[in-house]
Short mmCIF file of C-alpha atoms and ligand atoms in Angstrom, two decimals:
data_model
loop_
_atom_site.label_atom_id
_atom_site.label_comp_id
_atom_site.label_asym_id
_atom_site.label_seq_id
_atom_site.Cartn_x
_atom_site.Cartn_y
_atom_site.Cartn_z
CA UNK A 7 123.40 43.09 -34.29
CA UNK A 8 124.77 41.03 -37.16
CA UNK A 9 126.78 37.93 -36.51
CA UNK A 10 128.68 35.65 -38.83
CA UNK A 11 131.02 32.76 -38.40
CA UNK A 12 134.86 32.58 -38.98
CA UNK A 13 137.79 31.50 -37.09
CA UNK A 14 139.23 33.53 -34.37
CA UNK A 15 142.64 35.06 -34.91
CA UNK A 16 143.55 34.42 -31.34
CA UNK A 17 142.32 31.10 -30.42
CA UNK A 18 141.66 29.74 -33.93
CA UNK A 19 138.30 28.39 -33.09
CA UNK A 20 135.30 28.88 -35.17
CA UNK A 21 133.43 31.49 -33.52
CA UNK A 22 130.61 34.09 -34.00
CA UNK A 23 131.81 37.58 -34.67
CA UNK A 24 130.25 40.93 -34.53
CA UNK A 25 130.30 42.23 -38.12
CA UNK A 26 133.52 44.23 -38.65
CA UNK A 27 135.13 43.03 -35.47
CA UNK A 28 138.24 40.80 -35.12
CA UNK A 29 137.66 39.00 -31.91
CA UNK A 30 135.19 36.26 -31.46
CA UNK A 31 131.91 36.46 -29.46
CA UNK A 32 130.23 33.66 -27.72
CA UNK A 33 126.73 34.42 -26.95
CA UNK A 34 126.07 34.06 -23.16
CA UNK A 35 122.57 34.04 -22.12
CA UNK A 36 120.89 35.95 -19.26
CA UNK A 37 122.94 39.16 -19.33
CA UNK A 38 122.61 42.53 -20.85
CA UNK A 39 123.88 42.50 -24.45
CA UNK A 40 126.98 44.66 -23.79
CA UNK A 41 128.24 42.76 -20.69
CA UNK A 42 127.37 39.51 -22.39
CA UNK A 43 129.46 40.22 -25.44
CA UNK A 44 132.46 41.54 -23.53
CA UNK A 45 132.36 38.59 -21.27
CA UNK A 46 132.30 36.16 -24.15
CA UNK A 47 135.33 37.86 -25.88
CA UNK A 48 137.42 37.58 -22.83
CA UNK A 49 136.62 34.04 -22.15
CA UNK A 50 137.17 32.91 -25.56
CA UNK A 51 140.57 34.71 -26.10
CA UNK A 52 141.97 34.68 -22.57
CA UNK A 53 143.31 31.20 -22.77
CA UNK A 54 145.67 32.27 -25.67
CA UNK A 55 146.88 35.59 -24.47
CA UNK A 56 150.14 34.11 -23.39
CA UNK A 57 152.98 32.99 -25.60
CA UNK A 58 152.34 30.59 -28.45
CA UNK A 59 154.52 27.60 -27.58
CA UNK A 60 154.24 24.52 -29.79
CA UNK A 61 156.34 21.30 -30.00
CA UNK A 62 157.32 18.57 -32.26
CA UNK A 63 157.69 15.47 -30.02
CA UNK A 64 159.03 12.51 -32.04
CA UNK A 65 160.21 9.16 -30.46
CA UNK A 66 163.77 8.35 -31.55
CA UNK A 67 162.70 4.84 -32.48
CA UNK A 68 163.25 5.74 -36.01
CA UNK A 69 164.69 8.26 -38.39
CA UNK A 70 162.65 11.34 -39.46
CA UNK A 71 160.21 10.52 -42.27
CA UNK A 72 157.91 12.62 -44.39
CA UNK A 73 154.91 12.18 -41.95
CA UNK A 74 157.10 13.53 -39.09
CA UNK A 75 158.48 16.31 -41.26
CA UNK A 76 155.02 17.51 -42.07
CA UNK A 77 154.00 17.59 -38.30
CA UNK A 78 157.22 19.51 -37.51
CA UNK A 79 156.58 21.89 -40.42
CA UNK A 80 153.13 22.79 -39.39
CA UNK A 81 154.22 23.46 -35.87
CA UNK A 82 157.19 25.49 -37.07
CA UNK A 83 154.95 27.70 -39.36
CA UNK A 84 152.30 27.99 -36.69
CA UNK A 85 154.86 29.28 -34.16
CA UNK A 86 156.47 31.80 -36.59
CA UNK A 87 153.12 33.01 -37.84
CA UNK A 88 152.09 33.97 -34.16
CA UNK A 89 155.48 35.13 -32.99
CA UNK A 90 155.88 31.94 -30.81
CA UNK A 91 158.38 29.23 -30.01
CA UNK A 92 159.11 26.00 -31.60
CA UNK A 93 160.28 23.14 -29.41
CA UNK A 94 161.85 19.80 -30.36
CA UNK A 95 161.34 17.39 -27.55
CA UNK A 96 162.50 13.74 -27.80
CA UNK A 97 160.09 11.18 -26.40
CA UNK A 98 162.64 8.35 -25.57
CA UNK A 99 160.72 6.50 -22.98
CA UNK A 100 160.48 3.35 -24.84
CA UNK A 101 164.02 2.34 -24.07
CA UNK A 102 163.81 -1.07 -25.87
CA UNK A 103 162.91 0.34 -29.16
CA UNK A 104 165.44 3.28 -29.40
CA UNK A 105 167.44 3.38 -32.63
CA UNK A 106 171.06 4.29 -32.42
CA UNK A 107 171.67 7.72 -34.07
CA UNK A 108 168.02 8.45 -34.63
CA UNK A 109 167.81 11.22 -31.85
CA UNK A 110 170.82 13.21 -33.43
CA UNK A 111 169.58 12.59 -36.90
CA UNK A 112 166.01 13.99 -36.28
CA UNK A 113 167.56 17.26 -35.10
CA UNK A 114 169.94 17.30 -38.02
CA UNK A 115 167.15 16.86 -40.46
CA UNK A 116 165.11 19.76 -38.93
CA UNK A 117 168.23 22.04 -39.35
CA UNK A 118 168.69 20.85 -42.81
CA UNK A 119 165.09 21.52 -43.68
CA UNK A 120 165.71 24.98 -42.35
CA UNK A 121 162.92 24.59 -39.83
CA UNK A 122 165.21 24.61 -36.77
CA UNK A 123 163.67 24.49 -33.26
CA UNK A 124 164.06 27.36 -30.79
CA UNK A 125 164.46 25.04 -27.90
CA UNK A 126 165.77 21.48 -28.17
CA UNK A 127 168.04 18.77 -26.66
CA UNK A 128 170.97 20.32 -28.69
CA UNK A 129 170.08 24.10 -28.31
CA UNK A 130 168.81 23.78 -24.83
CA UNK A 131 166.27 26.28 -23.30
CA UNK A 132 164.91 27.45 -20.04
CA UNK A 133 162.27 24.77 -19.61
CA UNK A 134 164.43 21.58 -20.53
CA UNK A 135 165.89 19.20 -20.57
CA UNK A 136 164.20 18.20 -23.82
CA UNK A 137 164.91 14.55 -23.72
CA UNK A 138 162.39 12.59 -21.69
CA UNK A 139 164.90 10.23 -20.21
CA UNK A 140 166.41 13.12 -18.43
CA UNK A 141 163.07 14.14 -16.71
CA UNK A 142 162.25 10.98 -14.91
CA UNK A 143 162.09 12.68 -11.45
CA UNK A 144 159.36 15.02 -12.79
CA UNK A 145 157.28 11.95 -13.92
CA UNK A 146 157.65 10.11 -10.56
CA UNK A 147 156.80 13.28 -8.81
CA UNK A 148 153.64 13.63 -10.89
CA UNK A 149 152.73 9.99 -10.55
CA UNK A 150 152.99 10.38 -6.72
CA UNK A 151 150.71 13.30 -6.84
CA UNK A 152 148.17 11.18 -8.66
CA UNK A 153 148.51 8.36 -6.18
CA UNK A 154 148.13 10.70 -3.22
CA UNK A 155 144.99 12.47 -4.77
CA UNK A 156 143.60 8.79 -5.56
CA UNK A 157 143.75 9.23 -9.31
CA UNK A 158 146.31 6.60 -9.64
CA UNK A 159 147.32 3.27 -7.89
CA UNK A 160 150.05 0.67 -7.79
CA UNK A 161 149.46 -2.42 -9.84
CA UNK A 162 151.24 -5.69 -8.97
CA UNK A 163 149.60 -7.85 -11.46
CA UNK A 164 152.19 -10.24 -13.14
CA UNK A 165 152.73 -10.55 -16.79
CA UNK A 166 151.47 -13.99 -16.59
CA UNK A 167 148.16 -12.73 -15.20
CA UNK A 168 147.87 -10.08 -17.90
CA UNK A 169 148.60 -12.61 -20.47
CA UNK A 170 145.73 -14.86 -19.31
CA UNK A 171 143.46 -11.91 -19.24
CA UNK A 172 144.20 -11.09 -22.90
CA UNK A 173 143.89 -14.77 -23.94
CA UNK A 174 140.47 -15.00 -22.17
CA UNK A 175 139.19 -11.81 -23.79
CA UNK A 176 140.39 -12.97 -27.29
CA UNK A 177 138.68 -16.31 -26.68
CA UNK A 178 135.42 -14.74 -25.82
CA UNK A 179 135.76 -12.45 -28.96
CA UNK A 180 136.28 -9.25 -26.91
CA UNK A 181 139.12 -6.58 -27.05
CA UNK A 182 141.66 -7.26 -24.43
CA UNK A 183 141.65 -4.82 -21.42
CA UNK A 184 143.01 -4.74 -17.87
CA UNK A 185 140.29 -5.62 -15.45
CA UNK A 186 141.35 -2.94 -12.90
CA UNK A 187 141.87 -5.45 -10.13
CA UNK A 188 144.59 -3.58 -8.24
CA UNK A 189 142.28 -0.62 -7.95
CA UNK A 190 140.86 -2.41 -4.93
CA UNK A 191 143.93 -3.35 -2.94
CA UNK A 192 143.91 -2.14 0.62
CA UNK A 193 146.60 0.41 1.63
CA UNK A 194 148.32 -2.20 3.89
CA UNK A 195 148.35 -4.71 1.18
CA UNK A 196 150.16 -2.13 -1.21
CA UNK A 197 152.64 -1.23 1.52
CA UNK A 198 153.45 -4.90 2.14
CA UNK A 199 154.09 -5.54 -1.37
CA UNK A 200 156.14 -2.45 -2.02
CA UNK A 201 158.21 -3.46 1.10
CA UNK A 202 158.76 -6.92 -0.34
CA UNK A 203 160.02 -5.35 -3.46
CA UNK A 204 157.22 -6.97 -5.71
CA UNK A 205 157.52 -5.74 -9.26
CA UNK A 206 154.91 -3.05 -9.95
CA UNK A 207 153.56 -0.44 -12.29
CA UNK A 208 151.47 2.61 -11.65
CA UNK A 209 148.13 2.89 -13.34
CA UNK A 210 145.95 6.04 -13.95
CA UNK A 211 142.38 5.52 -12.67
CA UNK A 212 140.18 6.28 -15.76
CA UNK A 213 136.87 7.87 -14.72
CA UNK A 214 133.82 7.67 -16.79
CA UNK A 215 132.06 10.84 -18.09
CA UNK A 216 134.60 12.49 -20.18
CA UNK A 217 134.03 15.94 -21.10
CA UNK A 218 133.94 16.80 -24.76
CA UNK A 219 136.75 19.11 -26.20
CA UNK A 220 136.93 21.19 -29.15
CA UNK A 221 139.71 20.26 -31.59
CA UNK A 222 141.02 23.08 -33.75
CA UNK A 223 140.65 20.88 -36.84
CA UNK A 224 138.34 18.07 -35.98
CA UNK A 225 135.88 20.13 -33.95
CA UNK A 226 133.99 18.65 -31.08
CA UNK A 227 135.31 15.25 -29.87
CA UNK A 228 134.88 12.85 -26.93
CA UNK A 229 136.13 9.40 -26.45
CA UNK A 230 134.71 7.61 -23.37
CA UNK A 231 137.87 5.77 -22.73
CA UNK A 232 136.81 4.19 -19.42
CA UNK A 233 134.16 2.27 -21.41
CA UNK A 234 136.66 0.63 -23.73
CA UNK A 235 140.01 0.48 -21.90
CA UNK A 236 141.27 -0.78 -18.60
CA UNK A 237 143.26 1.64 -16.55
CA UNK A 238 146.53 2.55 -18.40
CA UNK A 239 149.92 2.23 -16.97
CA UNK A 240 151.63 5.61 -16.40
CA UNK A 241 154.84 4.24 -14.88
CA UNK A 242 156.37 1.05 -16.15
CA UNK A 243 157.99 -1.55 -14.20
CA UNK A 244 161.47 -0.29 -15.40
CA UNK A 245 160.50 2.99 -13.83
CA UNK A 246 160.16 4.85 -17.14
CA UNK A 247 156.82 6.68 -17.75
CA UNK A 248 154.54 5.66 -20.59
CA UNK A 249 153.85 8.18 -23.55
CA UNK A 250 150.59 9.38 -22.13
CA UNK A 251 151.97 10.49 -18.76
CA UNK A 252 155.25 11.93 -20.05
CA UNK A 253 153.48 13.73 -22.88
CA UNK A 254 151.06 15.71 -20.57
CA UNK A 255 153.62 16.36 -17.89
CA UNK A 256 156.09 17.88 -20.45
CA UNK A 257 153.42 19.81 -22.24
CA UNK A 258 152.30 21.31 -18.93
CA UNK A 259 155.87 22.07 -17.57
CA UNK A 260 157.13 23.30 -20.97
CA UNK A 261 154.06 25.63 -21.11
CA UNK A 262 152.74 24.20 -24.38
CA UNK A 263 149.93 26.44 -25.60
CA UNK A 264 148.90 24.44 -28.69
CA UNK A 265 149.43 20.68 -29.41
CA UNK A 266 149.45 20.08 -33.14
CA UNK A 267 150.00 16.53 -33.84
CA UNK A 268 148.88 13.56 -36.18
CA UNK A 269 145.28 12.57 -36.03
CA UNK A 270 146.32 9.15 -34.81
CA UNK A 271 146.44 10.69 -31.31
CA UNK A 272 143.01 12.14 -31.37
CA UNK A 273 141.47 9.25 -29.52
CA UNK A 274 144.05 9.47 -26.75
CA UNK A 275 143.31 13.11 -26.09
CA UNK A 276 140.26 12.42 -23.97
CA UNK A 277 142.58 10.26 -21.76
CA UNK A 278 145.03 13.19 -21.68
CA UNK A 279 142.33 15.64 -20.55
CA UNK A 280 141.27 13.14 -17.75
CA UNK A 281 144.92 13.48 -16.43
CA UNK A 282 145.00 17.22 -16.73
CA UNK A 283 141.81 17.38 -14.79
CA UNK A 284 143.09 14.96 -12.11
CA UNK A 285 146.28 17.08 -11.75
CA UNK A 286 144.28 20.28 -11.75
CA UNK A 287 146.12 21.69 -14.80
CA UNK A 288 144.87 23.79 -17.68
CA UNK A 289 145.22 21.75 -20.85
CA UNK A 290 146.67 23.14 -24.04
CA UNK A 291 144.52 23.63 -27.14
CA UNK A 292 144.72 20.60 -29.47
CA UNK A 293 144.69 20.50 -33.19
CA UNK A 294 145.08 17.06 -34.94
CA UNK A 295 146.56 17.10 -38.30
CA UNK A 296 145.00 14.85 -40.86
CA UNK A 297 146.84 11.85 -42.24
CA UNK A 298 149.57 12.09 -44.88
CA UNK A 299 148.84 9.26 -47.37
CA UNK A 300 149.97 8.08 -50.79
CA UNK A 301 148.34 9.48 -53.73
CA UNK A 302 146.14 6.37 -54.00
CA UNK A 303 144.99 6.79 -50.40
CA UNK A 304 147.23 3.88 -49.12
CA UNK A 305 149.27 4.35 -45.88
CA UNK A 306 152.56 6.08 -46.22
CA UNK A 307 154.64 3.37 -44.83
CA UNK A 308 157.93 3.94 -43.15
CA UNK A 309 158.98 0.66 -44.60
CA UNK A 310 159.25 2.18 -47.97
CA UNK A 311 162.75 3.37 -47.08
CA UNK A 312 162.48 6.19 -49.59
CA UNK A 313 160.20 8.40 -47.48
CA UNK A 314 162.97 9.05 -44.88
CA UNK A 315 164.24 12.51 -44.99
CA UNK A 316 167.92 11.41 -45.20
CA UNK A 317 167.13 9.46 -48.37
CA UNK A 318 165.68 12.56 -50.01
CA UNK A 319 168.80 14.49 -48.82
CA UNK A 320 171.03 11.93 -50.37
CA UNK A 321 169.11 12.01 -53.66
CA UNK A 322 169.75 15.76 -54.03
CA UNK A 323 166.26 16.84 -53.11
CA UNK A 324 166.21 20.45 -51.86
CA UNK A 325 164.59 20.94 -48.37
CA UNK A 326 162.23 23.67 -49.73
CA UNK A 327 161.07 21.53 -52.40
CA UNK A 328 160.08 18.90 -49.80
CA UNK A 329 158.37 21.52 -47.52
CA UNK A 330 156.66 22.83 -50.63
CA UNK A 331 155.26 19.48 -51.91
CA UNK A 332 154.09 18.54 -48.27
CA UNK A 333 152.09 21.72 -47.79
CA UNK A 334 150.76 21.63 -51.34
CA UNK A 335 149.28 18.33 -50.86
CA UNK A 336 147.82 19.27 -47.44
CA UNK A 337 145.51 22.17 -46.36
CA UNK A 338 146.05 25.20 -44.25
CA UNK A 339 146.43 27.97 -47.20
CA UNK A 340 143.95 29.98 -48.95
CA UNK A 341 145.25 28.70 -52.21
CA UNK A 342 147.95 26.20 -53.22
CA UNK A 343 150.71 27.11 -55.49
CA UNK A 344 154.14 25.58 -56.35
CA UNK A 345 157.38 27.34 -55.48
CA UNK A 346 156.65 28.67 -51.99
CA UNK A 347 159.65 29.01 -49.78
CA UNK A 348 159.37 28.94 -45.96
CA UNK A 349 158.77 32.67 -45.47
CA UNK A 350 155.89 32.68 -47.88
CA UNK A 351 154.56 29.44 -46.31
CA UNK A 352 154.54 31.25 -42.93
CA UNK A 353 152.83 34.41 -44.31
CA UNK A 354 150.24 32.48 -46.40
CA UNK A 355 149.39 30.01 -43.63
CA UNK A 356 145.90 30.11 -42.36
CA UNK A 357 145.11 27.42 -39.63
CA UNK A 358 141.37 27.72 -40.08
CA UNK A 359 141.79 26.28 -43.58
CA UNK A 360 143.34 23.00 -42.29
CA UNK A 361 140.72 20.35 -43.14
CA UNK A 362 140.09 16.95 -41.86
CA UNK A 363 140.77 15.14 -45.25
CA UNK A 364 143.87 13.13 -45.44
CA UNK A 365 146.71 14.84 -47.46
CA UNK A 366 147.46 12.78 -50.72
CA UNK A 367 151.20 13.05 -51.41
CA UNK A 368 152.02 12.46 -54.91
CA UNK A 369 155.81 12.03 -54.88
CA UNK A 370 156.06 11.66 -58.71
CA UNK A 371 155.79 15.43 -58.66
CA UNK A 372 158.77 15.98 -56.52
CA UNK A 373 161.22 16.34 -59.32
CA UNK A 374 158.98 19.10 -60.73
CA UNK A 375 158.97 20.89 -57.28
CA UNK A 376 162.71 20.40 -57.05
CA UNK A 377 163.26 21.84 -60.50
CA UNK A 378 161.42 25.11 -59.58
CA UNK A 379 163.33 25.43 -56.25
CA UNK A 380 166.74 24.63 -57.89
CA UNK A 381 166.04 27.46 -60.33
CA UNK A 382 165.25 29.75 -57.50
CA UNK A 383 168.42 28.94 -55.71
CA UNK A 384 170.45 29.49 -59.00
CA UNK A 385 168.92 32.99 -59.32
CA UNK A 386 169.98 33.91 -55.79
CA UNK A 387 173.65 34.90 -55.96
CA UNK A 388 174.53 33.89 -52.47
CA UNK A 389 172.80 30.42 -52.90
CA UNK A 390 174.20 29.98 -56.39
CA UNK A 391 177.58 30.44 -54.96
CA UNK A 392 177.03 27.41 -52.46
CA UNK A 393 175.60 25.38 -55.54
CA UNK A 394 178.73 26.00 -57.42
CA UNK A 395 180.92 24.54 -54.55
CA UNK A 396 178.61 21.69 -54.21
CA UNK A 397 178.79 20.96 -57.88
CA UNK A 398 182.63 21.25 -57.99
CA UNK A 399 182.78 18.47 -55.37
CA UNK A 400 180.33 16.25 -57.33
CA UNK A 401 182.12 16.68 -60.58
CA UNK A 402 185.48 15.75 -58.94
CA UNK A 403 183.84 12.69 -57.34
CA UNK A 404 182.19 11.61 -60.52
CA UNK A 405 185.17 12.15 -62.95
CA UNK A 406 188.15 11.94 -60.81
CA UNK A 407 190.50 11.02 -63.56
CA UNK A 408 188.66 11.95 -66.70
CA UNK A 409 188.80 15.70 -66.59
CA UNK A 410 191.42 17.08 -69.05
CA UNK A 411 191.13 20.61 -68.27
CA UNK A 412 190.66 22.06 -64.79
CA UNK A 413 189.03 25.10 -66.26
CA UNK A 414 185.79 23.29 -66.17
CA UNK A 415 185.85 23.51 -62.45
CA UNK A 416 186.20 27.14 -62.44
CA UNK A 417 183.52 29.14 -60.84
CA UNK A 418 182.58 31.08 -63.89
CA UNK A 419 182.22 28.07 -65.99
CA UNK A 420 180.13 26.33 -63.49
CA UNK A 421 178.03 29.49 -62.96
CA UNK A 422 177.31 29.68 -66.64
CA UNK A 423 176.30 26.13 -66.87
CA UNK A 424 173.94 26.56 -63.87
CA UNK A 425 172.18 29.53 -65.40
CA UNK A 426 171.98 27.83 -68.69
CA UNK A 427 170.53 24.63 -67.29
CA UNK A 428 168.19 26.13 -64.78
CA UNK A 429 164.75 25.16 -65.36
CA UNK A 430 165.76 21.98 -67.28
CA UNK A 431 167.37 19.96 -64.50
CA UNK A 432 165.87 18.85 -61.11
CA UNK A 433 169.03 18.17 -59.30
CA UNK A 434 172.65 19.02 -59.42
CA UNK A 435 173.28 15.31 -59.51
CA UNK A 436 171.65 15.19 -62.98
CA UNK A 437 174.52 17.60 -64.15
CA UNK A 438 177.12 14.93 -63.37
CA UNK A 439 175.20 12.18 -65.02
CA UNK A 440 176.43 10.67 -68.32
CA UNK A 441 173.91 12.96 -70.21
CA UNK A 442 175.99 15.97 -69.15
CA UNK A 443 179.31 14.50 -68.92
CA UNK A 444 180.26 16.35 -72.05
CA UNK A 445 180.38 19.57 -69.85
CA UNK A 446 183.20 18.29 -67.82
CA UNK A 447 185.00 15.75 -69.97
CA UNK A 448 186.07 16.22 -73.44
CA UNK A 449 184.57 13.45 -75.97
CA UNK A 450 186.86 11.13 -77.60
CA UNK A 451 185.96 10.28 -81.25
CA UNK A 452 187.86 8.78 -84.12
CA UNK A 453 188.62 10.10 -87.63
CA UNK A 454 186.60 6.95 -88.93
CA UNK A 455 183.44 8.32 -87.03
CA UNK A 456 184.06 11.63 -88.65
CA UNK A 457 184.56 10.30 -92.10
CA UNK A 458 181.42 8.15 -91.80
CA UNK A 459 179.34 11.38 -91.29
CA UNK A 460 180.90 13.68 -94.01
CA UNK A 461 183.86 14.50 -96.16
CA UNK A 462 183.39 18.11 -95.42
CA UNK A 463 184.28 17.87 -91.61
CA UNK A 464 187.26 20.17 -91.93
CA UNK A 465 185.21 22.87 -93.64
CA UNK A 466 182.51 22.68 -91.10
CA UNK A 467 185.01 22.62 -88.07
CA UNK A 468 186.67 25.77 -89.39
CA UNK A 469 183.32 27.50 -90.13
CA UNK A 470 182.21 26.93 -86.53
CA UNK A 471 185.53 28.21 -85.06
CA UNK A 472 185.19 31.35 -87.24
CA UNK A 473 181.50 31.99 -86.18
CA UNK A 474 182.23 31.46 -82.51
CA UNK A 475 185.21 33.82 -82.84
CA UNK A 476 182.86 36.35 -84.42
CA UNK A 477 180.26 36.07 -81.71
CA UNK A 478 182.91 36.90 -79.00
CA UNK A 479 182.87 35.81 -75.27
CA UNK A 480 179.06 36.04 -74.94
CA UNK A 481 177.39 33.33 -77.11
CA UNK A 482 173.73 33.57 -77.47
CA UNK A 483 171.27 30.86 -78.27
CA UNK A 484 169.51 33.02 -80.74
CA UNK A 485 172.56 34.11 -82.70
CA UNK A 486 174.07 30.62 -82.62
CA UNK A 487 170.90 28.77 -83.81
CA UNK A 488 170.72 31.17 -86.80
CA UNK A 489 174.42 31.07 -87.80
CA UNK A 490 174.43 27.25 -87.47
CA UNK A 491 171.42 27.09 -89.85
CA UNK A 492 173.26 29.25 -92.27
CA UNK A 493 176.47 27.29 -91.92
CA UNK A 494 174.69 24.03 -92.65
CA UNK A 495 173.36 25.49 -95.93
CA UNK A 496 176.77 26.37 -97.17
CA UNK A 497 177.97 22.73 -97.13
CA UNK A 498 177.85 21.25 -100.63
CA UNK A 499 177.21 17.49 -100.02
CA UNK A 500 176.31 17.23 -96.26
CA UNK A 501 172.71 17.44 -95.22
CA UNK A 502 171.65 19.61 -92.23
CA UNK A 503 171.06 16.49 -90.12
CA UNK A 504 174.57 15.24 -90.84
CA UNK A 505 176.06 18.52 -90.00
CA UNK A 506 174.26 18.55 -86.60
CA UNK A 507 175.46 14.84 -85.96
CA UNK A 508 178.91 15.95 -86.64
CA UNK A 509 178.73 18.93 -84.21
CA UNK A 510 177.33 16.76 -81.46
CA UNK A 511 180.06 14.33 -81.96
CA UNK A 512 182.63 17.04 -81.58
CA UNK A 513 181.02 18.63 -78.63
CA UNK A 514 179.67 15.76 -76.70
CA UNK A 515 180.47 12.42 -78.44
CA UNK A 516 176.79 11.74 -77.75
CA UNK A 517 173.82 11.58 -80.21
CA UNK A 518 171.29 12.86 -77.69
CA UNK A 519 171.05 15.52 -75.20
CA UNK A 520 170.50 19.31 -75.32
CA UNK A 521 170.42 21.02 -78.72
CA UNK A 522 173.81 21.83 -80.36
CA UNK A 523 173.30 25.52 -79.81
CA UNK A 524 172.48 24.97 -76.10
CA UNK A 525 175.56 22.77 -75.69
CA UNK A 526 177.72 25.40 -77.28
CA UNK A 527 176.39 28.11 -75.02
CA UNK A 528 176.91 26.08 -71.90
CA UNK A 529 180.46 25.01 -72.91
CA UNK A 530 181.47 28.60 -73.95
CA UNK A 531 184.09 29.78 -76.44
CA UNK A 532 187.15 28.30 -74.81
CA UNK A 533 185.77 24.80 -74.58
CA UNK A 534 184.31 24.83 -78.09
CA UNK A 535 187.60 26.02 -79.56
CA UNK A 536 189.40 22.97 -77.96
CA UNK A 537 186.83 20.54 -79.14
CA UNK A 538 186.64 21.84 -82.73
CA UNK A 539 190.50 22.08 -83.02
CA UNK A 540 190.43 18.43 -82.29
CA UNK A 541 187.86 17.95 -85.03
CA UNK A 542 190.05 19.97 -87.37
CA UNK A 543 192.99 17.65 -86.59
CA UNK A 544 191.07 14.52 -87.15
CA UNK A 545 189.42 15.74 -90.36
CA UNK A 546 192.72 16.86 -91.97
CA UNK A 547 194.07 13.32 -91.42
CA UNK A 548 190.93 11.53 -92.60
N1 LIG B 24 155.98 10.64 -29.27
C1 LIG B 24 154.66 10.77 -29.95
C2 LIG B 24 154.92 10.42 -31.50
O1 LIG B 24 156.04 10.06 -31.78
C3 LIG B 24 154.22 12.18 -29.80
C4 LIG B 24 152.82 12.35 -29.95
C5 LIG B 24 152.37 13.69 -29.69
O2 LIG B 24 152.85 14.65 -30.29
O3 LIG B 24 151.74 13.84 -28.69
O4 LIG B 24 154.19 10.35 -32.36
#
C-alpha cells in the first residue's frame, strides 16, 4: 500500500492518503487493514460532513480596517469555495469601548467590498440575533450551566483587592494573575453574598492538563493556560459576558464549523477548548490566519488612519483592488498574480496553502492594483456605465462653474475618455485632477502666448482643422501621430518642438500631460474644433 501526505479536501488537515484516493486515511493500529482504513476515513471526515458555516466576528469598538477585511475575506472565500454560509456577528460586549456608527459601518464596508454576509445583524438569519448584546440570556443560561456542573463560580473579590494582587505581583516581578480565592467559598457563603446583593462576577475554573488541538494552519498546539493565568471572568459585574464565553456560546449555537481568525487568538484557543469540554460541546475546527504586517515587518497599526476601509473608499480605491492586494501578499493560493477578482479568488483558493508566515503588505503597490482593476471595469460595459455616472458627478463637483460646454458630460464623450485613459490612470479621481482638467474645461490662452511661440499659428491651426476633418469621427492615434509629424515639417520657420507646444497650448493650456495625439483622440473632433477655432481667432488678430 502506498501512502503520501497532502491536505484532506473535506477536513483540510494534512493527512495520509492512499495513492489515487481523495479522502484521507489515518492509520489505526490493531485492526485488519481494510477495516482500519475505512474507520480512519470516517473518523477524519465525519466531523465536517455538515454544512460549512464560518463567521467574521469583529467588535464594533472601531471601524473596519485592512486586517479585519482580510479576516472577513478569507472566511468569505472559504465559505463560497465549500458551498457554505458566511456570517457576520458583532461582538459588542465591551459596552464602554463601543464606537458610535462602527457596527453599521462594518456591515456597509463588507457590502461595499462585495463580500456580503449571508447572515448578519442587518440581513438576519435563522440562528440570530447576530449582535451579542441581544443574546445576553443565552450567555447567562450557559454560565449557570457551568456553575451547576462545578466548572464556574461566583467571585466577589473587590476591584480594590484585585488591584492589590496586581501590584504585589508586579513588585515581585511576576505576571499579575487572579489567585482563584473565590473558588473555595462555601455554598452558604455564596448564597449569603448574593442575597446581600454584593457585586460579583462569574469565573471559569481553568483545569490543568489541556489537550493539544490541531490548527488548520499552525498545526499542533497547546497552551496550558491554568499554569499562567488565574480563572478568567466569563460574566462581568455589569451582567455582560466577556469575549471568551460569548464567543464559544455563539460559535456553538450558530453551528460554526470552522473558526478562521487572526493568529493573535491562537493562545486563547486552549481556554476555549476547555470551555467546550466543560459544556460537553463539540468544538469547531480552528484555523488561525497569520498576521498582516507592513512591508518592513512592522505592525499594521490602526492608528495610521489610512488603513481604514472607509479611507480607501474615499480615495477612490476599488474594492476588488483591495481584496486582490490583500490576498496577493498573503498565502492560500497555488500561485499569486495581479488582477484576480472575487470569483477567481474563490476558485483559486487552496486553504492548505495558507502558511504561518506573516503577510507583508506593500501599500505602495495599491495604485498599480487599482489601475488594473479600473481597466477591467472599463472593459465591462455594465460596470463602465456605472463609472460614467460616477465620473459625471465628480466632474460637476470639481468644475461647477468652469465647464463651458455641457457636451463634455455626455455619456459617449466620457466613455471615449475612459477607454482612452484606461491602463494609464489608477482612479477616476485622477481624471478630474488639474492634469486632466483640459478634458472638461477649455483652456484660456492669450494671443501674446501664441505669438511668443510662432508667427505661423494661423497656418498650423487651419492645417490641424483640415486633417481632423479628413480623419472623420474616429480619430486614431496612429494616423494622428503620422499626420502631425507631416504637418510640422510643412511649417517654414517653426520647429517641430514649437509646433507641439502650440498644439498643447490650444488643446490644454498646459505644457505637460499626455502626448498631443493622445489628447486629441480623447477630446474628439468636436472639442478639437472648438479649441482650434479659438486659436485661429487669436492668431489672426496677433
Ligand atoms: N471579537 C474578536 C475580534 O474582534 C473576535 C475574535 C474571534 O474571531 O474569535 O477580534
